[in-house]
Every structure is written in C-alpha cells, then in structure tokens.
PDB file of C-alpha atoms in Angstrom:
ATOM      1  CA  UNK A   1       0.000   0.000   0.000  1.00 61.00           C
ATOM      2  CA  UNK A   2       1.729   3.143  -1.148  1.00 66.00           C
ATOM      3  CA  UNK A   3       0.859   6.730  -0.438  1.00 66.00           C
ATOM      4  CA  UNK A   4       2.147   7.853  -3.823  1.00 66.00           C
ATOM      5  CA  UNK A   5      -0.301   8.744  -6.521  1.00 74.00           C
ATOM      6  CA  UNK A   6       0.240   6.946  -9.831  1.00 80.00           C
ATOM      7  CA  UNK A   7       1.254  10.257 -11.396  1.00 79.00           C
ATOM      8  CA  UNK A   8       3.782  10.837  -8.644  1.00 71.00           C
ATOM      9  CA  UNK A   9       5.243   7.400  -9.109  1.00 71.00           C
ATOM     10  CA  UNK A  10       5.551   7.896 -12.847  1.00 77.00           C
ATOM     11  CA  UNK A  11       7.109  11.321 -12.476  1.00 76.00           C
ATOM     12  CA  UNK A  12       9.490  10.158  -9.762  1.00 70.00           C
ATOM     13  CA  UNK A  13       8.172  12.674  -7.281  1.00 66.00           C
ATOM     14  CA  UNK A  14       8.991  12.555  -3.606  1.00 62.00           C
ATOM     15  CA  UNK A  15      12.297  13.074  -1.851  1.00 63.00           C
ATOM     16  CA  UNK A  16      13.987   9.886  -2.921  1.00 63.00           C
ATOM     17  CA  UNK A  17      12.764  10.041  -6.515  1.00 62.00           C
ATOM     18  CA  UNK A  18      14.382   6.743  -7.318  1.00 67.00           C
ATOM     19  CA  UNK A  19      16.616   4.308  -5.624  1.00 69.00           C
ATOM     20  CA  UNK A  20      16.660   0.782  -6.880  1.00 76.00           C
ATOM     21  CA  UNK A  21      18.950   1.457  -9.819  1.00 81.00           C
ATOM     22  CA  UNK A  22      21.507   3.123  -7.567  1.00 86.00           C
ATOM     23  CA  UNK A  23      21.346   0.307  -5.042  1.00 87.00           C
ATOM     24  CA  UNK A  24      21.877  -2.312  -7.703  1.00 89.00           C
ATOM     25  CA  UNK A  25      24.474  -0.371  -9.666  1.00 92.00           C
ATOM     26  CA  UNK A  26      26.504   0.228  -6.507  1.00 94.00           C
ATOM     27  CA  UNK A  27      26.511  -3.502  -5.754  1.00 94.00           C
ATOM     28  CA  UNK A  28      27.311  -4.356  -9.352  1.00 95.00           C
ATOM     29  CA  UNK A  29      30.298  -2.020  -9.485  1.00 96.00           C
ATOM     30  CA  UNK A  30      31.358  -3.077  -5.987  1.00 96.00           C
ATOM     31  CA  UNK A  31      31.537  -6.720  -7.022  1.00 96.00           C
ATOM     32  CA  UNK A  32      33.340  -5.792 -10.249  1.00 97.00           C
ATOM     33  CA  UNK A  33      35.727  -3.618  -8.269  1.00 97.00           C
ATOM     34  CA  UNK A  34      37.139  -6.538  -6.294  1.00 96.00           C
ATOM     35  CA  UNK A  35      38.897  -8.354  -9.150  1.00 97.00           C
ATOM     36  CA  UNK A  36      39.510  -5.142 -11.096  1.00 97.00           C
ATOM     37  CA  UNK A  37      41.181  -3.444  -8.120  1.00 96.00           C
ATOM     38  CA  UNK A  38      43.307  -6.505  -7.525  1.00 96.00           C
ATOM     39  CA  UNK A  39      44.327  -6.352 -11.175  1.00 96.00           C
ATOM     40  CA  UNK A  40      45.031  -2.635 -10.840  1.00 96.00           C
ATOM     41  CA  UNK A  41      47.169  -3.157  -7.746  1.00 95.00           C
ATOM     42  CA  UNK A  42      49.148  -5.890  -9.498  1.00 95.00           C
ATOM     43  CA  UNK A  43      49.702  -3.562 -12.464  1.00 95.00           C
ATOM     44  CA  UNK A  44      50.844  -0.713 -10.202  1.00 93.00           C
ATOM     45  CA  UNK A  45      53.239  -3.014  -8.365  1.00 92.00           C
ATOM     46  CA  UNK A  46      54.616  -4.230 -11.691  1.00 92.00           C
ATOM     47  CA  UNK A  47      55.492  -0.628 -12.505  1.00 92.00           C
ATOM     48  CA  UNK A  48      57.095   0.402  -9.212  1.00 87.00           C
ATOM     49  CA  UNK A  49      60.573   1.748  -9.815  1.00 83.00           C
ATOM     50  CA  UNK A  50      60.445   1.032 -13.536  1.00 89.00           C
ATOM     51  CA  UNK A  51      61.419   3.662 -16.039  1.00 92.00           C
ATOM     52  CA  UNK A  52      59.114   5.550 -18.349  1.00 95.00           C
ATOM     53  CA  UNK A  53      59.610   3.268 -21.355  1.00 95.00           C
ATOM     54  CA  UNK A  54      58.602   0.237 -19.296  1.00 95.00           C
ATOM     55  CA  UNK A  55      55.524   2.060 -18.029  1.00 95.00           C
ATOM     56  CA  UNK A  56      54.481   3.000 -21.561  1.00 96.00           C
ATOM     57  CA  UNK A  57      54.966  -0.518 -22.807  1.00 95.00           C
ATOM     58  CA  UNK A  58      53.110  -2.205 -19.961  1.00 96.00           C
ATOM     59  CA  UNK A  59      50.201   0.227 -19.713  1.00 95.00           C
ATOM     60  CA  UNK A  60      49.852   0.237 -23.486  1.00 94.00           C
ATOM     61  CA  UNK A  61      49.683  -3.522 -23.840  1.00 95.00           C
ATOM     62  CA  UNK A  62      46.179  -4.810 -24.695  1.00 96.00           C
ATOM     63  CA  UNK A  63      45.375  -6.891 -21.619  1.00 96.00           C
ATOM     64  CA  UNK A  64      46.640  -4.288 -19.171  1.00 97.00           C
ATOM     65  CA  UNK A  65      44.924  -1.471 -21.023  1.00 97.00           C
ATOM     66  CA  UNK A  66      41.565  -3.255 -21.103  1.00 97.00           C
ATOM     67  CA  UNK A  67      41.802  -4.134 -17.403  1.00 97.00           C
ATOM     68  CA  UNK A  68      42.690  -0.549 -16.538  1.00 97.00           C
ATOM     69  CA  UNK A  69      39.811   0.800 -18.635  1.00 97.00           C
ATOM     70  CA  UNK A  70      37.363  -1.552 -16.942  1.00 97.00           C
ATOM     71  CA  UNK A  71      38.798  -0.568 -13.574  1.00 97.00           C
ATOM     72  CA  UNK A  72      38.412   3.158 -14.341  1.00 97.00           C
ATOM     73  CA  UNK A  73      34.843   2.654 -15.564  1.00 97.00           C
ATOM     74  CA  UNK A  74      33.789   0.611 -12.573  1.00 97.00           C
ATOM     75  CA  UNK A  75      35.315   2.845  -9.922  1.00 97.00           C
ATOM     76  CA  UNK A  76      33.952   5.962 -11.638  1.00 97.00           C
ATOM     77  CA  UNK A  77      30.358   4.735 -11.493  1.00 97.00           C
ATOM     78  CA  UNK A  78      30.861   3.453  -7.966  1.00 97.00           C
ATOM     79  CA  UNK A  79      32.369   6.641  -6.606  1.00 97.00           C
ATOM     80  CA  UNK A  80      29.808   8.867  -8.257  1.00 97.00           C
ATOM     81  CA  UNK A  81      26.970   7.044  -6.552  1.00 95.00           C
ATOM     82  CA  UNK A  82      28.884   6.875  -3.278  1.00 96.00           C
ATOM     83  CA  UNK A  83      29.664  10.566  -3.146  1.00 97.00           C
ATOM     84  CA  UNK A  84      26.115  11.443  -4.153  1.00 95.00           C
ATOM     85  CA  UNK A  85      24.826   9.544  -1.149  1.00 94.00           C
ATOM     86  CA  UNK A  86      27.258  11.409   1.112  1.00 96.00           C
ATOM     87  CA  UNK A  87      26.131  14.761  -0.294  1.00 96.00           C
ATOM     88  CA  UNK A  88      22.463  13.893   0.055  1.00 93.00           C
ATOM     89  CA  UNK A  89      23.018  12.768   3.631  1.00 92.00           C
ATOM     90  CA  UNK A  90      24.717  15.894   4.892  1.00 93.00           C
ATOM     91  CA  UNK A  91      23.671  18.776   2.676  1.00 93.00           C
ATOM     92  CA  UNK A  92      20.046  19.791   3.046  1.00 90.00           C
ATOM     93  CA  UNK A  93      19.988  23.287   1.589  1.00 94.00           C
ATOM     94  CA  UNK A  94      18.471  22.578  -1.809  1.00 93.00           C
ATOM     95  CA  UNK A  95      20.564  24.858  -4.036  1.00 95.00           C
ATOM     96  CA  UNK A  96      23.879  23.888  -2.422  1.00 96.00           C
ATOM     97  CA  UNK A  97      22.953  20.236  -2.702  1.00 96.00           C
ATOM     98  CA  UNK A  98      22.122  20.552  -6.396  1.00 95.00           C
ATOM     99  CA  UNK A  99      25.393  22.348  -7.135  1.00 97.00           C
ATOM    100  CA  UNK A 100      27.409  19.741  -5.245  1.00 97.00           C
ATOM    101  CA  UNK A 101      25.650  16.886  -6.995  1.00 96.00           C
ATOM    102  CA  UNK A 102      26.426  18.516 -10.336  1.00 97.00           C
ATOM    103  CA  UNK A 103      30.055  19.028  -9.347  1.00 98.00           C
ATOM    104  CA  UNK A 104      30.238  15.413  -8.235  1.00 97.00           C
ATOM    105  CA  UNK A 105      29.210  14.190 -11.657  1.00 97.00           C
ATOM    106  CA  UNK A 106      31.545  16.624 -13.411  1.00 98.00           C
ATOM    107  CA  UNK A 107      34.473  15.579 -11.232  1.00 98.00           C
ATOM    108  CA  UNK A 108      33.918  11.881 -11.838  1.00 98.00           C
ATOM    109  CA  UNK A 109      33.478  12.301 -15.577  1.00 98.00           C
ATOM    110  CA  UNK A 110      36.543  14.553 -15.861  1.00 98.00           C
ATOM    111  CA  UNK A 111      38.839  12.372 -13.779  1.00 98.00           C
ATOM    112  CA  UNK A 112      37.569   9.140 -15.326  1.00 97.00           C
ATOM    113  CA  UNK A 113      37.822  10.456 -18.854  1.00 97.00           C
ATOM    114  CA  UNK A 114      41.319  11.832 -18.256  1.00 97.00           C
ATOM    115  CA  UNK A 115      42.531   8.500 -16.934  1.00 97.00           C
ATOM    116  CA  UNK A 116      40.858   6.551 -19.744  1.00 97.00           C
ATOM    117  CA  UNK A 117      42.272   8.952 -22.314  1.00 97.00           C
ATOM    118  CA  UNK A 118      45.781   8.370 -20.974  1.00 97.00           C
ATOM    119  CA  UNK A 119      45.367   4.604 -21.283  1.00 97.00           C
ATOM    120  CA  UNK A 120      43.970   4.881 -24.801  1.00 97.00           C
ATOM    121  CA  UNK A 121      46.765   7.206 -25.870  1.00 96.00           C
ATOM    122  CA  UNK A 122      49.324   4.743 -24.580  1.00 96.00           C
ATOM    123  CA  UNK A 123      47.703   1.740 -26.196  1.00 95.00           C
ATOM    124  CA  UNK A 124      47.285   3.378 -29.585  1.00 94.00           C
ATOM    125  CA  UNK A 125      50.867   4.556 -29.392  1.00 86.00           C
ATOM    126  CA  UNK A 126      50.184   8.172 -30.410  1.00 78.00           C
TER     127      UNK A 126
ATOM    128  CA  UNK B   1       6.146  17.824   0.089  1.00 46.00           C
ATOM    129  CA  UNK B   2       5.902  21.604  -0.170  1.00 48.00           C
ATOM    130  CA  UNK B   3       8.312  23.526  -2.396  1.00 49.00           C
ATOM    131  CA  UNK B   4      11.649  22.928  -0.667  1.00 52.00           C
ATOM    132  CA  UNK B   5      13.348  26.068  -1.929  1.00 51.00           C
ATOM    133  CA  UNK B   6      10.753  28.438  -0.455  1.00 53.00           C
ATOM    134  CA  UNK B   7      12.121  30.348   2.552  1.00 54.00           C
ATOM    135  CA  UNK B   8      11.311  28.441   5.716  1.00 59.00           C
ATOM    136  CA  UNK B   9      10.703  30.003   9.122  1.00 59.00           C
ATOM    137  CA  UNK B  10      13.460  28.942  11.501  1.00 62.00           C
ATOM    138  CA  UNK B  11      11.722  26.158  13.368  1.00 71.00           C
ATOM    139  CA  UNK B  12      14.593  24.401  15.100  1.00 79.00           C
ATOM    140  CA  UNK B  13      12.942  21.230  16.162  1.00 83.00           C
ATOM    141  CA  UNK B  14      14.724  19.144  18.800  1.00 83.00           C
ATOM    142  CA  UNK B  15      16.623  16.109  17.558  1.00 82.00           C
ATOM    143  CA  UNK B  16      17.089  12.849  19.376  1.00 87.00           C
ATOM    144  CA  UNK B  17      20.576  12.708  20.887  1.00 86.00           C
ATOM    145  CA  UNK B  18      22.894  10.358  19.067  1.00 81.00           C
ATOM    146  CA  UNK B  19      26.643  10.845  19.309  1.00 81.00           C
ATOM    147  CA  UNK B  20      26.333  12.253  22.798  1.00 85.00           C
ATOM    148  CA  UNK B  21      24.629   9.230  24.271  1.00 88.00           C
ATOM    149  CA  UNK B  22      25.892   6.200  22.386  1.00 85.00           C
ATOM    150  CA  UNK B  23      28.783   4.237  23.834  1.00 87.00           C
ATOM    151  CA  UNK B  24      31.337   4.163  21.016  1.00 85.00           C
ATOM    152  CA  UNK B  25      31.303   0.722  19.445  1.00 89.00           C
ATOM    153  CA  UNK B  26      33.560  -0.707  16.785  1.00 91.00           C
ATOM    154  CA  UNK B  27      30.597  -1.419  14.535  1.00 91.00           C
ATOM    155  CA  UNK B  28      29.506   2.201  14.341  1.00 90.00           C
ATOM    156  CA  UNK B  29      33.102   3.411  14.041  1.00 91.00           C
ATOM    157  CA  UNK B  30      33.727   1.060  11.128  1.00 93.00           C
ATOM    158  CA  UNK B  31      30.557   2.251   9.501  1.00 93.00           C
ATOM    159  CA  UNK B  32      31.670   5.870   9.359  1.00 94.00           C
ATOM    160  CA  UNK B  33      35.243   4.806   8.535  1.00 96.00           C
ATOM    161  CA  UNK B  34      33.828   2.958   5.533  1.00 97.00           C
ATOM    162  CA  UNK B  35      32.306   6.228   4.361  1.00 97.00           C
ATOM    163  CA  UNK B  36      35.450   8.226   5.152  1.00 97.00           C
ATOM    164  CA  UNK B  37      37.709   5.780   3.288  1.00 97.00           C
ATOM    165  CA  UNK B  38      35.302   5.958   0.366  1.00 97.00           C
ATOM    166  CA  UNK B  39      35.535   9.742   0.281  1.00 97.00           C
ATOM    167  CA  UNK B  40      39.323   9.569   0.618  1.00 97.00           C
ATOM    168  CA  UNK B  41      39.537   7.156  -2.299  1.00 97.00           C
ATOM    169  CA  UNK B  42      37.273   9.479  -4.291  1.00 97.00           C
ATOM    170  CA  UNK B  43      39.803  12.265  -3.849  1.00 97.00           C
ATOM    171  CA  UNK B  44      42.725   9.897  -4.363  1.00 96.00           C
ATOM    172  CA  UNK B  45      41.468   9.084  -7.838  1.00 97.00           C
ATOM    173  CA  UNK B  46      43.038  12.394  -8.806  1.00 97.00           C
ATOM    174  CA  UNK B  47      46.404  10.821  -8.039  1.00 96.00           C
ATOM    175  CA  UNK B  48      45.566   7.827 -10.192  1.00 96.00           C
ATOM    176  CA  UNK B  49      44.627  10.107 -13.091  1.00 97.00           C
ATOM    177  CA  UNK B  50      47.776  12.183 -12.539  1.00 97.00           C
ATOM    178  CA  UNK B  51      49.922   9.064 -12.703  1.00 96.00           C
ATOM    179  CA  UNK B  52      48.340   7.836 -15.922  1.00 96.00           C
ATOM    180  CA  UNK B  53      48.401  11.251 -17.597  1.00 97.00           C
ATOM    181  CA  UNK B  54      52.055  11.597 -16.585  1.00 96.00           C
ATOM    182  CA  UNK B  55      52.924   8.302 -18.235  1.00 96.00           C
ATOM    183  CA  UNK B  56      51.023   9.306 -21.367  1.00 96.00           C
ATOM    184  CA  UNK B  57      52.610  12.754 -21.477  1.00 95.00           C
ATOM    185  CA  UNK B  58      56.235  11.718 -21.673  1.00 93.00           C
ATOM    186  CA  UNK B  59      59.388  11.088 -19.673  1.00 95.00           C
ATOM    187  CA  UNK B  60      59.578  14.567 -18.122  1.00 95.00           C
ATOM    188  CA  UNK B  61      56.066  14.481 -16.740  1.00 95.00           C
ATOM    189  CA  UNK B  62      56.660  10.921 -15.535  1.00 95.00           C
ATOM    190  CA  UNK B  63      59.860  11.953 -13.770  1.00 95.00           C
ATOM    191  CA  UNK B  64      58.011  14.686 -11.924  1.00 96.00           C
ATOM    192  CA  UNK B  65      55.393  12.185 -10.787  1.00 95.00           C
ATOM    193  CA  UNK B  66      58.006   9.633  -9.769  1.00 93.00           C
ATOM    194  CA  UNK B  67      59.926  12.103  -7.644  1.00 94.00           C
ATOM    195  CA  UNK B  68      56.715  13.220  -5.955  1.00 95.00           C
ATOM    196  CA  UNK B  69      55.662   9.633  -5.348  1.00 92.00           C
ATOM    197  CA  UNK B  70      58.982   8.598  -3.843  1.00 90.00           C
ATOM    198  CA  UNK B  71      59.215  11.608  -1.557  1.00 93.00           C
ATOM    199  CA  UNK B  72      58.390  11.100   2.115  1.00 93.00           C
ATOM    200  CA  UNK B  73      55.016  12.786   1.746  1.00 95.00           C
ATOM    201  CA  UNK B  74      54.367  10.821  -1.426  1.00 94.00           C
ATOM    202  CA  UNK B  75      55.048   7.501   0.235  1.00 93.00           C
ATOM    203  CA  UNK B  76      52.903   8.450   3.196  1.00 95.00           C
ATOM    204  CA  UNK B  77      50.035   9.354   0.892  1.00 96.00           C
ATOM    205  CA  UNK B  78      50.445   6.113  -1.038  1.00 95.00           C
ATOM    206  CA  UNK B  79      50.549   4.111   2.170  1.00 96.00           C
ATOM    207  CA  UNK B  80      47.384   5.736   3.466  1.00 97.00           C
ATOM    208  CA  UNK B  81      45.722   5.307   0.093  1.00 97.00           C
ATOM    209  CA  UNK B  82      46.614   1.608   0.104  1.00 96.00           C
ATOM    210  CA  UNK B  83      45.133   1.161   3.556  1.00 97.00           C
ATOM    211  CA  UNK B  84      41.991   3.121   2.621  1.00 97.00           C
ATOM    212  CA  UNK B  85      41.586   1.004  -0.505  1.00 97.00           C
ATOM    213  CA  UNK B  86      41.963  -2.334   1.273  1.00 97.00           C
ATOM    214  CA  UNK B  87      39.825  -1.239   4.204  1.00 97.00           C
ATOM    215  CA  UNK B  88      37.046   0.020   1.949  1.00 97.00           C
ATOM    216  CA  UNK B  89      37.176  -3.199  -0.082  1.00 97.00           C
ATOM    217  CA  UNK B  90      36.933  -5.412   2.973  1.00 97.00           C
ATOM    218  CA  UNK B  91      34.156  -3.159   4.232  1.00 96.00           C
ATOM    219  CA  UNK B  92      32.382  -3.612   0.927  1.00 96.00           C
ATOM    220  CA  UNK B  93      32.625  -7.370   1.302  1.00 96.00           C
ATOM    221  CA  UNK B  94      31.251  -6.993   4.829  1.00 96.00           C
ATOM    222  CA  UNK B  95      28.275  -5.062   3.426  1.00 95.00           C
ATOM    223  CA  UNK B  96      27.796  -7.666   0.739  1.00 95.00           C
ATOM    224  CA  UNK B  97      27.647 -10.408   3.376  1.00 95.00           C
ATOM    225  CA  UNK B  98      24.899  -8.386   5.047  1.00 95.00           C
ATOM    226  CA  UNK B  99      23.118  -7.856   1.725  1.00 92.00           C
ATOM    227  CA  UNK B 100      22.944 -11.608   1.355  1.00 93.00           C
ATOM    228  CA  UNK B 101      21.318 -11.783   4.753  1.00 94.00           C
ATOM    229  CA  UNK B 102      24.142 -13.259   6.819  1.00 94.00           C
ATOM    230  CA  UNK B 103      26.149 -11.908   9.687  1.00 93.00           C
ATOM    231  CA  UNK B 104      23.573  -9.858  11.564  1.00 93.00           C
ATOM    232  CA  UNK B 105      23.841 -11.714  14.857  1.00 94.00           C
ATOM    233  CA  UNK B 106      25.591  -9.979  17.791  1.00 91.00           C
ATOM    234  CA  UNK B 107      28.799 -12.000  17.711  1.00 93.00           C
ATOM    235  CA  UNK B 108      28.870 -12.277  13.921  1.00 94.00           C
ATOM    236  CA  UNK B 109      28.770  -8.576  13.296  1.00 93.00           C
ATOM    237  CA  UNK B 110      31.468  -7.979  15.883  1.00 94.00           C
ATOM    238  CA  UNK B 111      33.602 -10.598  14.173  1.00 95.00           C
ATOM    239  CA  UNK B 112      33.015  -8.954  10.786  1.00 95.00           C
ATOM    240  CA  UNK B 113      34.172  -5.507  11.911  1.00 95.00           C
ATOM    241  CA  UNK B 114      37.194  -6.923  13.665  1.00 95.00           C
ATOM    242  CA  UNK B 115      38.110  -8.950  10.603  1.00 96.00           C
ATOM    243  CA  UNK B 116      37.640  -5.812   8.506  1.00 96.00           C
ATOM    244  CA  UNK B 117      40.002  -3.684  10.577  1.00 96.00           C
ATOM    245  CA  UNK B 118      42.541  -6.364  11.391  1.00 97.00           C
ATOM    246  CA  UNK B 119      42.493  -7.563   7.795  1.00 97.00           C
ATOM    247  CA  UNK B 120      43.035  -4.127   6.314  1.00 97.00           C
ATOM    248  CA  UNK B 121      45.965  -3.277   8.582  1.00 97.00           C
ATOM    249  CA  UNK B 122      47.595  -6.674   8.070  1.00 97.00           C
ATOM    250  CA  UNK B 123      47.105  -6.752   4.326  1.00 97.00           C
ATOM    251  CA  UNK B 124      48.390  -3.189   3.918  1.00 97.00           C
ATOM    252  CA  UNK B 125      51.541  -3.975   5.861  1.00 96.00           C
ATOM    253  CA  UNK B 126      52.041  -7.281   4.057  1.00 96.00           C
ATOM    254  CA  UNK B 127      51.562  -5.647   0.683  1.00 95.00           C
ATOM    255  CA  UNK B 128      54.038  -2.880   1.387  1.00 94.00           C
ATOM    256  CA  UNK B 129      56.646  -5.250   2.813  1.00 94.00           C
ATOM    257  CA  UNK B 130      56.171  -7.495  -0.204  1.00 92.00           C
ATOM    258  CA  UNK B 131      56.612  -4.626  -2.656  1.00 90.00           C
ATOM    259  CA  UNK B 132      59.671  -3.327  -0.815  1.00 89.00           C
ATOM    260  CA  UNK B 133      61.279  -6.749  -0.950  1.00 89.00           C
ATOM    261  CA  UNK B 134      60.390  -7.425  -4.577  1.00 85.00           C
ATOM    262  CA  UNK B 135      61.406  -4.033  -5.895  1.00 82.00           C
ATOM    263  CA  UNK B 136      64.321  -3.355  -3.571  1.00 77.00           C
ATOM    264  CA  UNK B 137      62.660  -0.258  -2.156  1.00 63.00           C
ATOM    265  CA  UNK B 138      60.872   2.565  -3.954  1.00 50.00           C
ATOM    266  CA  UNK B 139      63.212   4.721  -5.949  1.00 44.00           C
TER     267      UNK B 139
END
C-alpha cells in the first residue's frame, strides 16, 4: 500500500525520486571492483621503480589497457553514486545540494575520462 | 512535500541525541570509517589520473610524478591510500555479506568488523613489505 499517486510514481516525485537502480548499480560495481582493483594493484606493483619506457609498454599492452579501462569505468560509477549519497546525507539546503551533486558528476566524468584517455593514448601509441 | 526552496521560518525542532549518548562501538566506528575511506579514495582518484596522464605525457612528466611519489610525503600518501583502498574493499565485502542476509547476529557482526580492521591493517603492511622486498625499495 503506497501513499504515492500513480502520477507521482511515474514522475518520480517525492524526496527519494528513485533508488533501486543506484542500489543495484553500486553492488554491481562493488563486485566488479574486487577483481579489477586486484588487477590494478598488481599492475601498479609491476610498474614500481620502472622507467618511463617500461611504463608505456606495460600500460599500453592490450590486456593491461583493457583491465585498466574496466577498472576506471567501474570505480567511476561506484564513486559517483557513493559521493552522491554522502552529499544527500549531509547537505540539506536545496541549491547547495544541487550544485554539489552537479560538481560530483563533473568531477567523476573529468577524472575518469582523463585516466581513460591516458590509457587509450598509450595503447594506440600516439 | 511543499516547495523545498521556499524560505522556511526557523523552526529548530529538537533532535534525538545520538553521538552524545551512544557508547562508542567498533561497529559504528567502522561504519563511518567505511564512508570516510570511500571519500578519501574518491579524492585519491586524482592521483591515479595524474599518474596515468604523466605516463602518457612523456618522460619529463613521468619523472616529476616519480619524484613526488617517492618523496616522504608521497610515500605516506600512497601508504594511506593503500590502507583506505583495502579497508574500503573489505568493508564492501562486509556489506555484501549483510546484503545476502548473513552476519547480523551480535557475535557475527562484531567478528566482521574486527576482521575488517585487522584484515586491512595486516594486508596493507604485508603488501608494502612485499613490494619493498620485490622491488628493492621505492626509488
């Protein structure tokens, strides 16, 4: 028995607006993050103390590049949702909250895209 | 709900006490630490992007990153980042156990938070010792 009117449900009205997709997506990326982070850590360790040429070669190789891209994608989605929850929990002034949620998305997209771009540049050898 | 951006009269309603009355327990500490490590990792992703962009930019940019990373501050940051990463991952596994419906009993949840904290500290130390041995120290 829900208090929402059908129109409200369809329009996503109400404070939470939606939630199931975030819940599921956070779990999905969390599960993906476990092997991908392990792969990322192994890759980082493989590069410790190595020179630039070694770093270019390793990060540009297909398997490493694909793993790193998957890692960047998964952590980007995961951290966007995570930070959004933190903002929604502590910021209640509507305009500030909206600005912070926008900035959150911009930050994640910028950082994720920059990292992915670097990997692609290295793997295409340009 | 009424229009939330309309100016509201200052009706400071009393809140139930929380932090002031609860005996600090490991479970609640680990809960907020999970959030704090998540936020720290969020910011630390900048370092990850910096590293990758430095590699893609060329030897000079990479050298700058390497010298920053091997400085004392750099190593401290990396160490803390490693711990935050492992702790947040183990915390995530702890949450996943709960999502599946297990581990809610009084002794089980205590065990989970202890395993989380003990595991993260141990694994961080082991990882760093391992890397130091294998690479002969960070240069």
